[in-house]
XYZ file of C-alpha atoms in Angstrom:
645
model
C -71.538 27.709 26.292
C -74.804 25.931 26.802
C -74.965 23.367 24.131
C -71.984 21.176 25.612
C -73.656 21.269 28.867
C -76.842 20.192 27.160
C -75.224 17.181 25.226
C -73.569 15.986 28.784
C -76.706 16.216 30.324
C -78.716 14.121 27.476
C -75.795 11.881 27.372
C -76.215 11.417 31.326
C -79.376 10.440 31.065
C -79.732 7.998 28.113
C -75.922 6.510 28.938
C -77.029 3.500 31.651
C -80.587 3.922 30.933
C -81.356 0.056 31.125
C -80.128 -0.558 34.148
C -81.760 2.643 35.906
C -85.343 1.566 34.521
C -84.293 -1.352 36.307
C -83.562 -0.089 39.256
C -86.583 1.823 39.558
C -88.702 -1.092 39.348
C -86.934 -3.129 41.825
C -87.431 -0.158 43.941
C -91.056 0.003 43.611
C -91.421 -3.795 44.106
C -89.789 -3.056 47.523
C -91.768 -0.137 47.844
C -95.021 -1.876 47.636
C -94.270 -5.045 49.827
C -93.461 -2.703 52.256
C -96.838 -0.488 51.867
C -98.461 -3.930 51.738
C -97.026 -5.060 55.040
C -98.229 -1.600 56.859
C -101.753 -3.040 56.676
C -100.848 -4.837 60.296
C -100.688 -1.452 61.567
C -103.667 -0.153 60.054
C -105.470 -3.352 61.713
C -103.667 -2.532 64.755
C -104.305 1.138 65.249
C -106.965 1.945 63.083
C -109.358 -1.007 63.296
C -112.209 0.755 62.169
C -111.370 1.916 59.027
C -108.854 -0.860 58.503
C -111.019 -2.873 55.890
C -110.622 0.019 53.743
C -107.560 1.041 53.928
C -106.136 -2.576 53.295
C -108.566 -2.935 50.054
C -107.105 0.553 49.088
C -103.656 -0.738 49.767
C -103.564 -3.571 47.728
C -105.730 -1.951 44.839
C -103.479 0.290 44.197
C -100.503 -1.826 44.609
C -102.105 -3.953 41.299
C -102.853 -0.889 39.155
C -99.314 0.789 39.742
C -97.289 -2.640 39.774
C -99.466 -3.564 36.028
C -98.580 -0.465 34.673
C -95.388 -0.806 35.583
C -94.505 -3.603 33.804
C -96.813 -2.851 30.976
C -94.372 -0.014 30.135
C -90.863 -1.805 31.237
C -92.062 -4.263 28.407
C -93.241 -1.758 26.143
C -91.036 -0.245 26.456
C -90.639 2.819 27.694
C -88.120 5.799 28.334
C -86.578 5.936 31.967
C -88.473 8.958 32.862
C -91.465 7.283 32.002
C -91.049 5.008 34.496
C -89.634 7.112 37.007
C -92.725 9.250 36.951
C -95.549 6.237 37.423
C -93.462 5.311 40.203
C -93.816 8.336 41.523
C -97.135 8.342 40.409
C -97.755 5.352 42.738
C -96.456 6.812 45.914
C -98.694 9.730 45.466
C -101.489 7.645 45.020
C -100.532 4.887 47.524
C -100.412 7.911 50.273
C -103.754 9.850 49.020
C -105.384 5.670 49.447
C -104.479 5.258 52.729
C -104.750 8.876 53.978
C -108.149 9.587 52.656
C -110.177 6.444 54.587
C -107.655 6.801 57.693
C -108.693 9.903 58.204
C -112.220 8.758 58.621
C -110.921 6.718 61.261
C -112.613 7.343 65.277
C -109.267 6.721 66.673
C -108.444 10.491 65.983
C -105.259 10.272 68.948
C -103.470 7.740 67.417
C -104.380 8.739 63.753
C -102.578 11.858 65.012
C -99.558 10.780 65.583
C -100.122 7.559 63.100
C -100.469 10.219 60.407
C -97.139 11.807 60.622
C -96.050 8.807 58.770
C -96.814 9.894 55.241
C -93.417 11.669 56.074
C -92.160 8.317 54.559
C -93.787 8.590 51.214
C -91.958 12.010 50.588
C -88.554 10.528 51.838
C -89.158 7.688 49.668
C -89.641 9.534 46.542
C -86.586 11.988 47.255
C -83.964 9.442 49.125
C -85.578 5.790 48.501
C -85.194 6.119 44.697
C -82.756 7.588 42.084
C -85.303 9.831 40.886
C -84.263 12.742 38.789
C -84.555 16.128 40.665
C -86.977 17.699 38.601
C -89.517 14.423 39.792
C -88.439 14.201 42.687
C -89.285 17.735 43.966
C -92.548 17.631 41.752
C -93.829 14.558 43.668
C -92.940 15.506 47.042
C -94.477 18.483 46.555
C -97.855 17.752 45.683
C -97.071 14.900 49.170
C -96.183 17.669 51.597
C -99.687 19.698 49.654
C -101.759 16.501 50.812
C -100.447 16.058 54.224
C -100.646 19.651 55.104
C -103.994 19.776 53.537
C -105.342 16.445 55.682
C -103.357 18.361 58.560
C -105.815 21.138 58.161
C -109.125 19.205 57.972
C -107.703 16.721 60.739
C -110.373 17.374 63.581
C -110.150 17.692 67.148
C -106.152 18.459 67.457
C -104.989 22.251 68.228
C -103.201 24.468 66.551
C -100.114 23.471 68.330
C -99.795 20.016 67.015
C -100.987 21.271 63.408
C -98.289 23.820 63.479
C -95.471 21.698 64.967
C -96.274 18.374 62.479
C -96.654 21.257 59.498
C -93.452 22.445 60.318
C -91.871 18.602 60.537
C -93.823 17.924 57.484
C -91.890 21.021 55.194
C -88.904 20.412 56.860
C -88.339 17.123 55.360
C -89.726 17.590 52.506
C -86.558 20.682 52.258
C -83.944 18.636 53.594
C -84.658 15.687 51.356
C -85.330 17.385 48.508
C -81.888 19.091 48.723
C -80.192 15.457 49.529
C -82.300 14.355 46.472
C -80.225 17.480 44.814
C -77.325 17.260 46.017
C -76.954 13.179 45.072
C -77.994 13.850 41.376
C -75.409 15.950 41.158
C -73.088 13.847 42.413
C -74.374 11.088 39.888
C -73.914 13.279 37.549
C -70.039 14.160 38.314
C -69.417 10.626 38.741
C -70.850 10.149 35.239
C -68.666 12.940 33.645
C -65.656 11.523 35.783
C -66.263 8.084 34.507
C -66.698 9.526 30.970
C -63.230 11.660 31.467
C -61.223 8.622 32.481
C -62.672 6.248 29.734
C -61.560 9.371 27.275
C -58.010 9.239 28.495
C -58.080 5.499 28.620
C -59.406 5.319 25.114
C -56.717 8.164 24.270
C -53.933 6.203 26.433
C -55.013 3.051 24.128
C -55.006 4.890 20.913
C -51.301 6.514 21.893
C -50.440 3.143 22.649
C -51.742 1.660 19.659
C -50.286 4.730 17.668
C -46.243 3.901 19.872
C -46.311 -0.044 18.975
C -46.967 0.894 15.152
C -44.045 3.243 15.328
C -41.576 0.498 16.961
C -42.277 -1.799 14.416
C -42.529 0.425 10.887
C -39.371 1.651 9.265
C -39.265 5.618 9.433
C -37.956 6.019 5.974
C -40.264 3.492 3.637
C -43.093 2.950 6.099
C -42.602 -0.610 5.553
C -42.102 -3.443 8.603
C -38.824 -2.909 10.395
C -36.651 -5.567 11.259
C -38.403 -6.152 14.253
C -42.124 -6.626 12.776
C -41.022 -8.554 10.491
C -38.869 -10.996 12.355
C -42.316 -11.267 14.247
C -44.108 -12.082 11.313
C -41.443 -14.693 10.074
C -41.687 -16.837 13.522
C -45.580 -16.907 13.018
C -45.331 -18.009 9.236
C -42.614 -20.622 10.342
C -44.485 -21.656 13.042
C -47.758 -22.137 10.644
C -45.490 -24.182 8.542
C -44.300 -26.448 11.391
C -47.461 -27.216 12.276
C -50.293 -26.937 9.418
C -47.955 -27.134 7.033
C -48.647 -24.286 5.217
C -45.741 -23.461 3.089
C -44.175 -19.965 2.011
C -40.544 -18.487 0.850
C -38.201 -16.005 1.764
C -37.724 -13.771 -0.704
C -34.748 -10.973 -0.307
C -34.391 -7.742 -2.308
C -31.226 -5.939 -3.193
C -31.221 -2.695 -4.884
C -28.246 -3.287 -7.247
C -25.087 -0.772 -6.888
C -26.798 1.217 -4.119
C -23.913 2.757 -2.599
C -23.171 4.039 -5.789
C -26.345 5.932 -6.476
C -26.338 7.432 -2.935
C -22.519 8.746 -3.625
C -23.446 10.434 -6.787
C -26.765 11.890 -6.218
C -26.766 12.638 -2.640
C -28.668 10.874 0.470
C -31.463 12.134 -0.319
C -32.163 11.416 -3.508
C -31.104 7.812 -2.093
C -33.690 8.221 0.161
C -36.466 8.931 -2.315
C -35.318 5.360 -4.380
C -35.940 3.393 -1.388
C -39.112 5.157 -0.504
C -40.533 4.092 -4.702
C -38.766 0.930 -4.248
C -40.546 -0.168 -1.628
C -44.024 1.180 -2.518
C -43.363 -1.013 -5.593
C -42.643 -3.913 -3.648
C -45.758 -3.067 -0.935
C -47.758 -2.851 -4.017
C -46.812 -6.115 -5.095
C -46.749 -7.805 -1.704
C -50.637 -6.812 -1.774
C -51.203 -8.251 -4.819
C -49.759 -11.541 -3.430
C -51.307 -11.421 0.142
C -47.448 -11.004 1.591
C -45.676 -9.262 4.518
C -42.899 -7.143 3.420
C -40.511 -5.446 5.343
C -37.509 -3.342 5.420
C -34.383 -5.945 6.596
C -31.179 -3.154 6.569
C -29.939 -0.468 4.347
C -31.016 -1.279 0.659
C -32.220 -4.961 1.160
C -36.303 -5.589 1.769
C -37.475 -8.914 2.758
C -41.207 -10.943 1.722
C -43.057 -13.387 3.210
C -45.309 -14.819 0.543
C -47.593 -17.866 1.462
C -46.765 -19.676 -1.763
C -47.201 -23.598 -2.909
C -44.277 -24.868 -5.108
C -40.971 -23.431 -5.976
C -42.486 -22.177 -9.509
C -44.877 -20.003 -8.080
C -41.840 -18.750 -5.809
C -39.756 -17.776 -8.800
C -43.180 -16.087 -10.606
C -43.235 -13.675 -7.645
C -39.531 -12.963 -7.074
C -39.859 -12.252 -11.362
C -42.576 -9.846 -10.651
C -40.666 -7.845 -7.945
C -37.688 -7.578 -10.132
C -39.999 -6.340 -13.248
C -41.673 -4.293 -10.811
C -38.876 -2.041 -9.658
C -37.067 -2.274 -12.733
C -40.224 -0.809 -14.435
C -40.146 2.018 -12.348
C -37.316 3.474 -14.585
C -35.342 5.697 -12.525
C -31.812 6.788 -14.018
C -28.741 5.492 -12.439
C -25.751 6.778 -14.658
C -23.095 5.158 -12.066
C -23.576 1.473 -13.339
C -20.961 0.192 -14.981
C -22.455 -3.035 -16.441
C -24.564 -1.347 -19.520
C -27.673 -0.635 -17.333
C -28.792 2.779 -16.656
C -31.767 2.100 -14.303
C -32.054 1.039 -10.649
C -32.745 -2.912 -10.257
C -32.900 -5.048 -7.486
C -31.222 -8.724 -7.123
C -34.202 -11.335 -5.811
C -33.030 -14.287 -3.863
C -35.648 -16.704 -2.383
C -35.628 -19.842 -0.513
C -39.309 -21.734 -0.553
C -39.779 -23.915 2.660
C -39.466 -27.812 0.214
C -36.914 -28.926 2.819
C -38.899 -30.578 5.780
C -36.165 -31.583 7.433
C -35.136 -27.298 8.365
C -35.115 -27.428 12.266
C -34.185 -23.416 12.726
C -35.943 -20.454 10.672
C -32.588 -18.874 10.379
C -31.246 -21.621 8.308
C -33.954 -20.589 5.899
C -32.867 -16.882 5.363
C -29.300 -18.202 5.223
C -30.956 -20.020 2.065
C -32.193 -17.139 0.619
C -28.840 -14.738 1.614
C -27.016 -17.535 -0.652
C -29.755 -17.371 -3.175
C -29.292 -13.584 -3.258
C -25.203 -13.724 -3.180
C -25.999 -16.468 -6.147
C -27.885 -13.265 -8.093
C -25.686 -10.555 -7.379
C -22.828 -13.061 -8.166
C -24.444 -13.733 -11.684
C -24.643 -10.361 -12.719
C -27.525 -9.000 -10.744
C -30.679 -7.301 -12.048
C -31.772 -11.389 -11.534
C -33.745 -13.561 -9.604
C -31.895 -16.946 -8.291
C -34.026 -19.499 -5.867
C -31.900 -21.510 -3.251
C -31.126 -25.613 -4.491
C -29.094 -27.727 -2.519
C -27.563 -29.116 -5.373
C -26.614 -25.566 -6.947
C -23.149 -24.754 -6.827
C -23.249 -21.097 -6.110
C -25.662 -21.931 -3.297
C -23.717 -24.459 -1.098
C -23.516 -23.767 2.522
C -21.960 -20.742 2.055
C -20.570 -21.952 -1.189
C -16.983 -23.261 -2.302
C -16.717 -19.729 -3.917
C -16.006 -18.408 -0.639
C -13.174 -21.406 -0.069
C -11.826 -20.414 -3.031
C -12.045 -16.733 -3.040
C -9.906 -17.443 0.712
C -7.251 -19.210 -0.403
C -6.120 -16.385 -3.107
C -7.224 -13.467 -0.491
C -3.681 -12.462 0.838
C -1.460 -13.283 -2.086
C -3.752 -11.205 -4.418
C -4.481 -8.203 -1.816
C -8.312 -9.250 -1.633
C -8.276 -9.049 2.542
C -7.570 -5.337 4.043
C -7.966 -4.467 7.875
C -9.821 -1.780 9.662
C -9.774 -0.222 12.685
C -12.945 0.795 14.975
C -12.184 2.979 18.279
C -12.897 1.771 21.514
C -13.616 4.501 24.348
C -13.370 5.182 27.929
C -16.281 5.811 29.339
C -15.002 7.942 32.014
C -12.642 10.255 30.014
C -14.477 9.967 27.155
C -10.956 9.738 25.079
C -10.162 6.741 22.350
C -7.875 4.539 24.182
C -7.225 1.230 21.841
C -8.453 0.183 18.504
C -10.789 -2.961 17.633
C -9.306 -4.692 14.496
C -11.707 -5.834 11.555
C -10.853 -8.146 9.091
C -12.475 -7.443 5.609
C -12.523 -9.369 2.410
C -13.024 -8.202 -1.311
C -14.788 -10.226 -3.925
C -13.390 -10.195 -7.428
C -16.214 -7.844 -8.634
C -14.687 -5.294 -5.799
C -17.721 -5.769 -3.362
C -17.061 -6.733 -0.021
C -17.650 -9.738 1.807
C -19.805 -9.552 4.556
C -17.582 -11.321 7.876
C -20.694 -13.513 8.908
C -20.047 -15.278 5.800
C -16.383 -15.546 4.910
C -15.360 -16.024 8.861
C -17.501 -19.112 9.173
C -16.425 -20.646 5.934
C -12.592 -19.371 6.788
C -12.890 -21.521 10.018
C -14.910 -24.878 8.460
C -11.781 -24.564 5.740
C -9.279 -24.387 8.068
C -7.909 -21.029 6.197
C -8.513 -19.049 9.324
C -5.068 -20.238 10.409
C -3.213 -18.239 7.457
C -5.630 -15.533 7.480
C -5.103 -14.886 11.819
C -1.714 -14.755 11.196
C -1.577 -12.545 8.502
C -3.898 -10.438 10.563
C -1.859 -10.442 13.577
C 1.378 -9.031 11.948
C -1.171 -6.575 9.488
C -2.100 -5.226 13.243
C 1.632 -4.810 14.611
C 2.470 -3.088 11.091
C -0.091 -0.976 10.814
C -1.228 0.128 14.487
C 1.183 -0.732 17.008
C 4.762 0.258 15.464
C 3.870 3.389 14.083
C 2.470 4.008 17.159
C -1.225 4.730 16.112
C -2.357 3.227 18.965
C -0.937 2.161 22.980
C -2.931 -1.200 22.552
C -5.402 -2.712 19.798
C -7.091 -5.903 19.764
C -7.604 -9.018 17.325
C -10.099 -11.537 16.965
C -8.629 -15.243 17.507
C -10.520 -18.233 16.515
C -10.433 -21.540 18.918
C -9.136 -23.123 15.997
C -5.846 -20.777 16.158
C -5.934 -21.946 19.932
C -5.948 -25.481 19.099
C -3.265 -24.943 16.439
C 0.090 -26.509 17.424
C 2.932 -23.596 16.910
C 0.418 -20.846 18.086
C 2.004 -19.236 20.734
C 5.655 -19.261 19.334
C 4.204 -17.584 16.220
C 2.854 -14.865 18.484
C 6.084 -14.579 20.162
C 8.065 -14.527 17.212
C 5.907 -12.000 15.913
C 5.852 -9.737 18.392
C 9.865 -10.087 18.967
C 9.886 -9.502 15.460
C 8.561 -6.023 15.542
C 9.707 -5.010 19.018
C 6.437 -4.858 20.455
C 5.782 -6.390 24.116
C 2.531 -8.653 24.843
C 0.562 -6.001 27.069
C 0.220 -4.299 23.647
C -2.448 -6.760 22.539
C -5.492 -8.159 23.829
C -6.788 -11.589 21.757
C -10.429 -11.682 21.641
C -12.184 -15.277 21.653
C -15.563 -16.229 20.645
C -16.824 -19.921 21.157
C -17.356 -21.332 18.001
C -19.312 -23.962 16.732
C -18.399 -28.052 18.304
C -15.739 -26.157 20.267
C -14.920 -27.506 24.049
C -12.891 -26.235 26.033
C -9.830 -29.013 26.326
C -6.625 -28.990 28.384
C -4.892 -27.843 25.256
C -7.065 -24.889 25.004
C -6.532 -23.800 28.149
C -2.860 -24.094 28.257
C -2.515 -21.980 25.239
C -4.777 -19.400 27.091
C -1.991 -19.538 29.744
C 0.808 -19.565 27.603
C -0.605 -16.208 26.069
C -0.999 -14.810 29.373
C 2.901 -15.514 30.179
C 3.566 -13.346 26.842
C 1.187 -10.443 28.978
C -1.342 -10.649 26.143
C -5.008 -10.001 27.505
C -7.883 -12.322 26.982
C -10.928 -11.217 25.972
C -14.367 -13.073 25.752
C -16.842 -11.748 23.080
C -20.568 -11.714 22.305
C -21.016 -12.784 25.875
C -24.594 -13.457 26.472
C -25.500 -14.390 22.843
C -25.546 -18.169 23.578
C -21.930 -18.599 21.160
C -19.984 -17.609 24.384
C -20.789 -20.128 26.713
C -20.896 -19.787 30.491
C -18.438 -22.880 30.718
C -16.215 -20.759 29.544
C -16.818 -17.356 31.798
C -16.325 -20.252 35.154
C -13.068 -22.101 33.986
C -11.725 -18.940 32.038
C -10.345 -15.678 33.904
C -11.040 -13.056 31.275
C -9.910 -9.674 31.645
C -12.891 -7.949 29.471
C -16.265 -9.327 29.220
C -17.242 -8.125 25.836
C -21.591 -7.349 25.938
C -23.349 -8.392 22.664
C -24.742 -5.319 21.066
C -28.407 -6.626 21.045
C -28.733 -6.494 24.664
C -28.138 -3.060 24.399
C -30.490 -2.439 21.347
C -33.047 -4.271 23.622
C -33.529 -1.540 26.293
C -35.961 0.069 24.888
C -38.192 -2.125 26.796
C -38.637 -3.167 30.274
C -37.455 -6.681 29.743
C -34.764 -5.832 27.745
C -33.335 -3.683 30.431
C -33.283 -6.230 32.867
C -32.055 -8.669 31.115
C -28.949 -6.036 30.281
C -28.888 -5.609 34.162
C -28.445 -8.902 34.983
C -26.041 -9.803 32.247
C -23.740 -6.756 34.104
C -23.779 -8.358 37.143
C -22.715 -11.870 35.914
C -19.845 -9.920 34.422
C -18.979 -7.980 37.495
C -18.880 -10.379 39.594
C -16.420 -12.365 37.637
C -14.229 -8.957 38.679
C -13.595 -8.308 34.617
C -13.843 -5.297 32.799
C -17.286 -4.567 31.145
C -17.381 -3.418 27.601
C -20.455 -2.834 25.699
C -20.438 -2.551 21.869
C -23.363 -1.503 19.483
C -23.239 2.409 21.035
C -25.150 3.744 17.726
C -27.432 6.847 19.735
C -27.294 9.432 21.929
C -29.490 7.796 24.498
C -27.228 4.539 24.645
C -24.157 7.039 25.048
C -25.774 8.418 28.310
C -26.870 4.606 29.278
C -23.610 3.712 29.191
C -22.395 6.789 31.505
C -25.611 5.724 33.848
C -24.625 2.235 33.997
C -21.039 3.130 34.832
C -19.777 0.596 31.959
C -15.863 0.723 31.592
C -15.266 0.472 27.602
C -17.993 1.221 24.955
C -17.806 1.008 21.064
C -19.896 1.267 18.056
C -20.935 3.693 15.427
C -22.236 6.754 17.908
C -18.164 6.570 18.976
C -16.789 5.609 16.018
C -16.950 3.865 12.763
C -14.338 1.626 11.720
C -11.404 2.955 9.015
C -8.330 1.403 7.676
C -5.409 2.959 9.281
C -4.149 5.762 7.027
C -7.488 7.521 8.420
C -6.418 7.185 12.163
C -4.721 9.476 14.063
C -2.313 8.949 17.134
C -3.991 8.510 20.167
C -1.836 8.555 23.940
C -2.838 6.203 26.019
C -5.173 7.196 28.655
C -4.732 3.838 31.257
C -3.680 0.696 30.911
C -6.073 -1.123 28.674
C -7.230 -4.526 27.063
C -8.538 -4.573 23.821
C -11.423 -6.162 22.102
C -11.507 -7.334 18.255
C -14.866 -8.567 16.545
């Protein structure tokens, strides 16, 4: 139990030793301009002996103030110093006492003399003296002065006794105020010491949270955040040293396969040697890597030309594909895992937006998976199967109905306050040849540049009434309308027809508009918008806040749902993120709207959502979305406008 105590104690004393050696010989500095100065009152009240007691005064004050600083520059230890000054005060009093007591004045040296009371107060109260010094040097002060009390002639007992007496008792009192402050030194000390332990530990926890938020619990690899981080300080290097690298995107080749035959967590354990393959790699090549979503990875190499580009994206392929691990569910005469590597290298100066250079290397990689995977493909302007998102896409749209190649699904929407499923979200997804789907940020856009969004809403639209709304699946569901189906002359009577057609009235449906690119809001627009309303179809605005929905729309558009982009929500994990979220509500609220929040994928944004009292919610923590032979009938739990994606 002692050793502890003993390590505090030496680490008291040696932690601010510098600056107390310091202080000490400021202190005796003072201390001997002071004792210097008395000499007016030795000339004063002791002129007799005065001659000596000044010479004694300032020869001592030399001696102690040399030796001082010979050991300050030596140098020496703090107690060193601390005991020659103490040193000096005991010799500073014993100079002057000794020839003032010689003095003939022997009334006022009586009282003059019960000033060496100041040399013991100095040592215990003027300076920081340890305890153990202190109490040693005041000690052998109170010995002196009661032994020159003893000698002192011609006073009685009286005054010996009562100037003794004054004498111990300040040499007890200060001695225990000399105590009691080294003790409180020395709790300071330890409290300093505690809080720069739970500081350093606060730091370290800190230190420990931040690399959590931005590693990838499965691989240990950069999440999506980290490395989206990462990519806007390489892009930024690039826009302004011009120091060039490529996007490089990995695909582990029929993944959902492998993780349907031999379980999730055997699926697991591929993507954990996967990506210590690539993190090997990345090493090798002085790149960030990072986990981007489900079986895809993402690099950041710093590389120079296109042809060193496609000698790294060849290595990662080799890399995984060397690993050897059995996958029996292929169908294309390999039995290993492999990845598809699509890269885009940073050759086009005239890139204003980092996101159109992971577009580049999404094409690239659609180019390798579309070539038979197990491949690496680099993005070229002048490639076919990489053109803005290619003319495959146009074409694979304009045979997607006739040949069954475009399904719907169905995602619930819930009531926050019930908690019950009260409408459906429609989905549109599309099928490539090779029977992988299409991902809807790619075939929407491309559906809408080609004008084949037309043919594929309406086809939608009477899927919807089919499926959902005349079997009675569902008291309302939603679909997603394009401005361009807006703008479309015949709109409105199609929806009419349609839903006289199937017997359905308008409150049934809820169309859900996001802005879309070069799209203003016209006269035309707007009358449509009221026309649909006449029909008692609901209008929706989606991905509010995202900067696609503009707030031109939210003032000259009366929506009846605000629909909340799902990475506000994913965003309140911080501070910022929260208010930002808050403020977004209020916007909404104010516009008197319905609030519906989508992206509910935990627990802890399922009790947000209670918290913030939001009307609708959706995502996969409710439900994920399934075609419509999965669904089962739901009554309708209030009157309700729904959203589509």
């Amino acid at each position: 139990m002692r050793q502890p105590e003993v390590t505090l104690r030496d680490l008291y004393r040696h932690h601010a030793e510098s600056a107390h050696k310091q202080s000490t010989r400021r202190g005796l500095w003072a201390a001997v301009f002071v004792y210097l100065v008395f000499s007016i009152s030795d000339i004063w009240l002791i002129g007799d002996v005065a001659p000596y007691t000044v010479t004694a005064r300032f020869t001592i004050s030399i001696i102690m103030l040399f030796a001082l600083e010979f050991q300050v520059r030596r140098p020496s230890s703090a107690d060193a110093i601390d005991s020659t000054a103490a040193i000096a005060l005991i010799c500073a009093y014993v100079g002057w006492l000794i020839p003032s007591m010689m003095s003939e004045h022997s009334v006022v040296m009586s009282y003059y003399m019960v000033f060496g009371a100041i040399f013991m107060m100095s040592v215990n109260l003027f300076f920081n003296f340890p305890f153990r010094i202190s109490v040693v040097a005041s000690g052998i002060i109170l010995v002196i002065f009661l032994s020159g009390l003893v000698w002192f002639p011609n006073v009685g007992y009286s005054y010996k006794f009562t100037f003794g007496l004054f004498c111990i008792s300040c040499f007890i009192f200060t001695s225990y105020v000399n105590w009691k402050l080294n003790q409180e030194r020395f709790n300071v000390f330890l409290n300093a010491l505690e809080a720069k332990a739970q500081h350093r530990q606060a730091a370290e926890r800190g230190e420990a949270l931040l690399r959590l938020s931005h590693t990838d619990p499965l691989t240990g690899l950069a999440n999506r955040r980290a490395i989206d981080n990462r990519l806007r300080d390489v892009w930024r290097e690039w826009q302004q040293a011009g120091r060039t690298f490529a996007i490089i995107l990995v695909d582990v080749d029929f993944f959902k396969r492998y993780n349907d035959y031999y379980g999730h967590l055997d699926g697991d354990k591929c993507l954990v040697l996967v990506a210590e393959a690539l993190r090997t790699l990345a090493e090798k090549h002085k790149a960030s890597v990072g986990r981007f979503g489900g079986e895809e990875f993402i690099l950041l190499a710093h590389v120079e030309s296109e042809q060193q580009t496609a000698e790294v994206c060849e290595a990662l392929r080799r890399a995984v594909e060397d690993l050897g691990l059995l996958h029996e569910q292929r169908r294309d005469g390999t039995s290993k895992v492999t990845v598809s590597v699509g890269a885009a290298f940073t050759a086009d100066h005239t890139l204003s937006k980092v996101e159109k250079l992971i577009h580049q290397a999404d094409r690239a990689l659609y180019s390798a998976k579309a070539s038979g995977r197990n491949c690496v493909k680099l993005f070229h302007i002048n490639d076919p199967n990489n053109r803005d998102d290619g003319e495959n896409i146009a074409a694979l749209l304009k045979i997607a109905v006739p040949q069954g190649l475009v399904s719907m699904v169905y995602q619930p929407l819930q009531d926050v306050t019930t908690g019950k499923t009260c409408g459906y979200e429609a989905l549109m997804r599309l099928k490539m040849s090779d029977g992988a789907f299409l991902s809807p940020a790619l075939f929407i856009p491309a559906a809408e540049r080609s004008g084949a969004i037309v043919g594929l809403g309406q086809w939608a639209l009477r899927r919807v009434c089919e499926e959902l709304l005349v079997t009675n699946l569902a008291p309302v569901a939603s679909v997603n309308v394009s401005p361009l189906q807006l703008k479309t002359p015949g709109f409105v009577a199609f929806v009419a027809e349609t839903l006289d057609e199937f017997g359905i009235s308008g409150d049934r449906l809820a169309f859900e508009i996001t802005e879309g690119q070069d799209m203003e809001i016209h006269s035309s627009l707007l009358r449509c918008i009221s026309d649909l309303r006449a029909l008692g179809i609901k209008i929706w605005l989606d991905d509010f806040g995202t900067g696609f929905a503009g707030l031109s729309w939210l003032r000259l558009i009366d929506f009846d749902c605000i629909k909340i982009d799902k990475s506000f929500l994913h965003d309140c994990d911080t501070r910022r993120g929260c208010a930002m979220l808050d403020d977004i509500l209020r916007l909404a609220r104010n516009r008197g709207a319905t609030i519906l929040v989508e992206g509910v994928e935990t627990e802890e944004q399922f009790e947000l959502m209670h918290r913030l009292k939001i009307d609708l919610m959706q995502g996969y923590y409710v439900g994920r979305p399934a075609p419509a032979t999965s669904l089962r009938p739901i009554r309708p739990v209030r009157k309700l406008v729904v959203v589509s994606g």
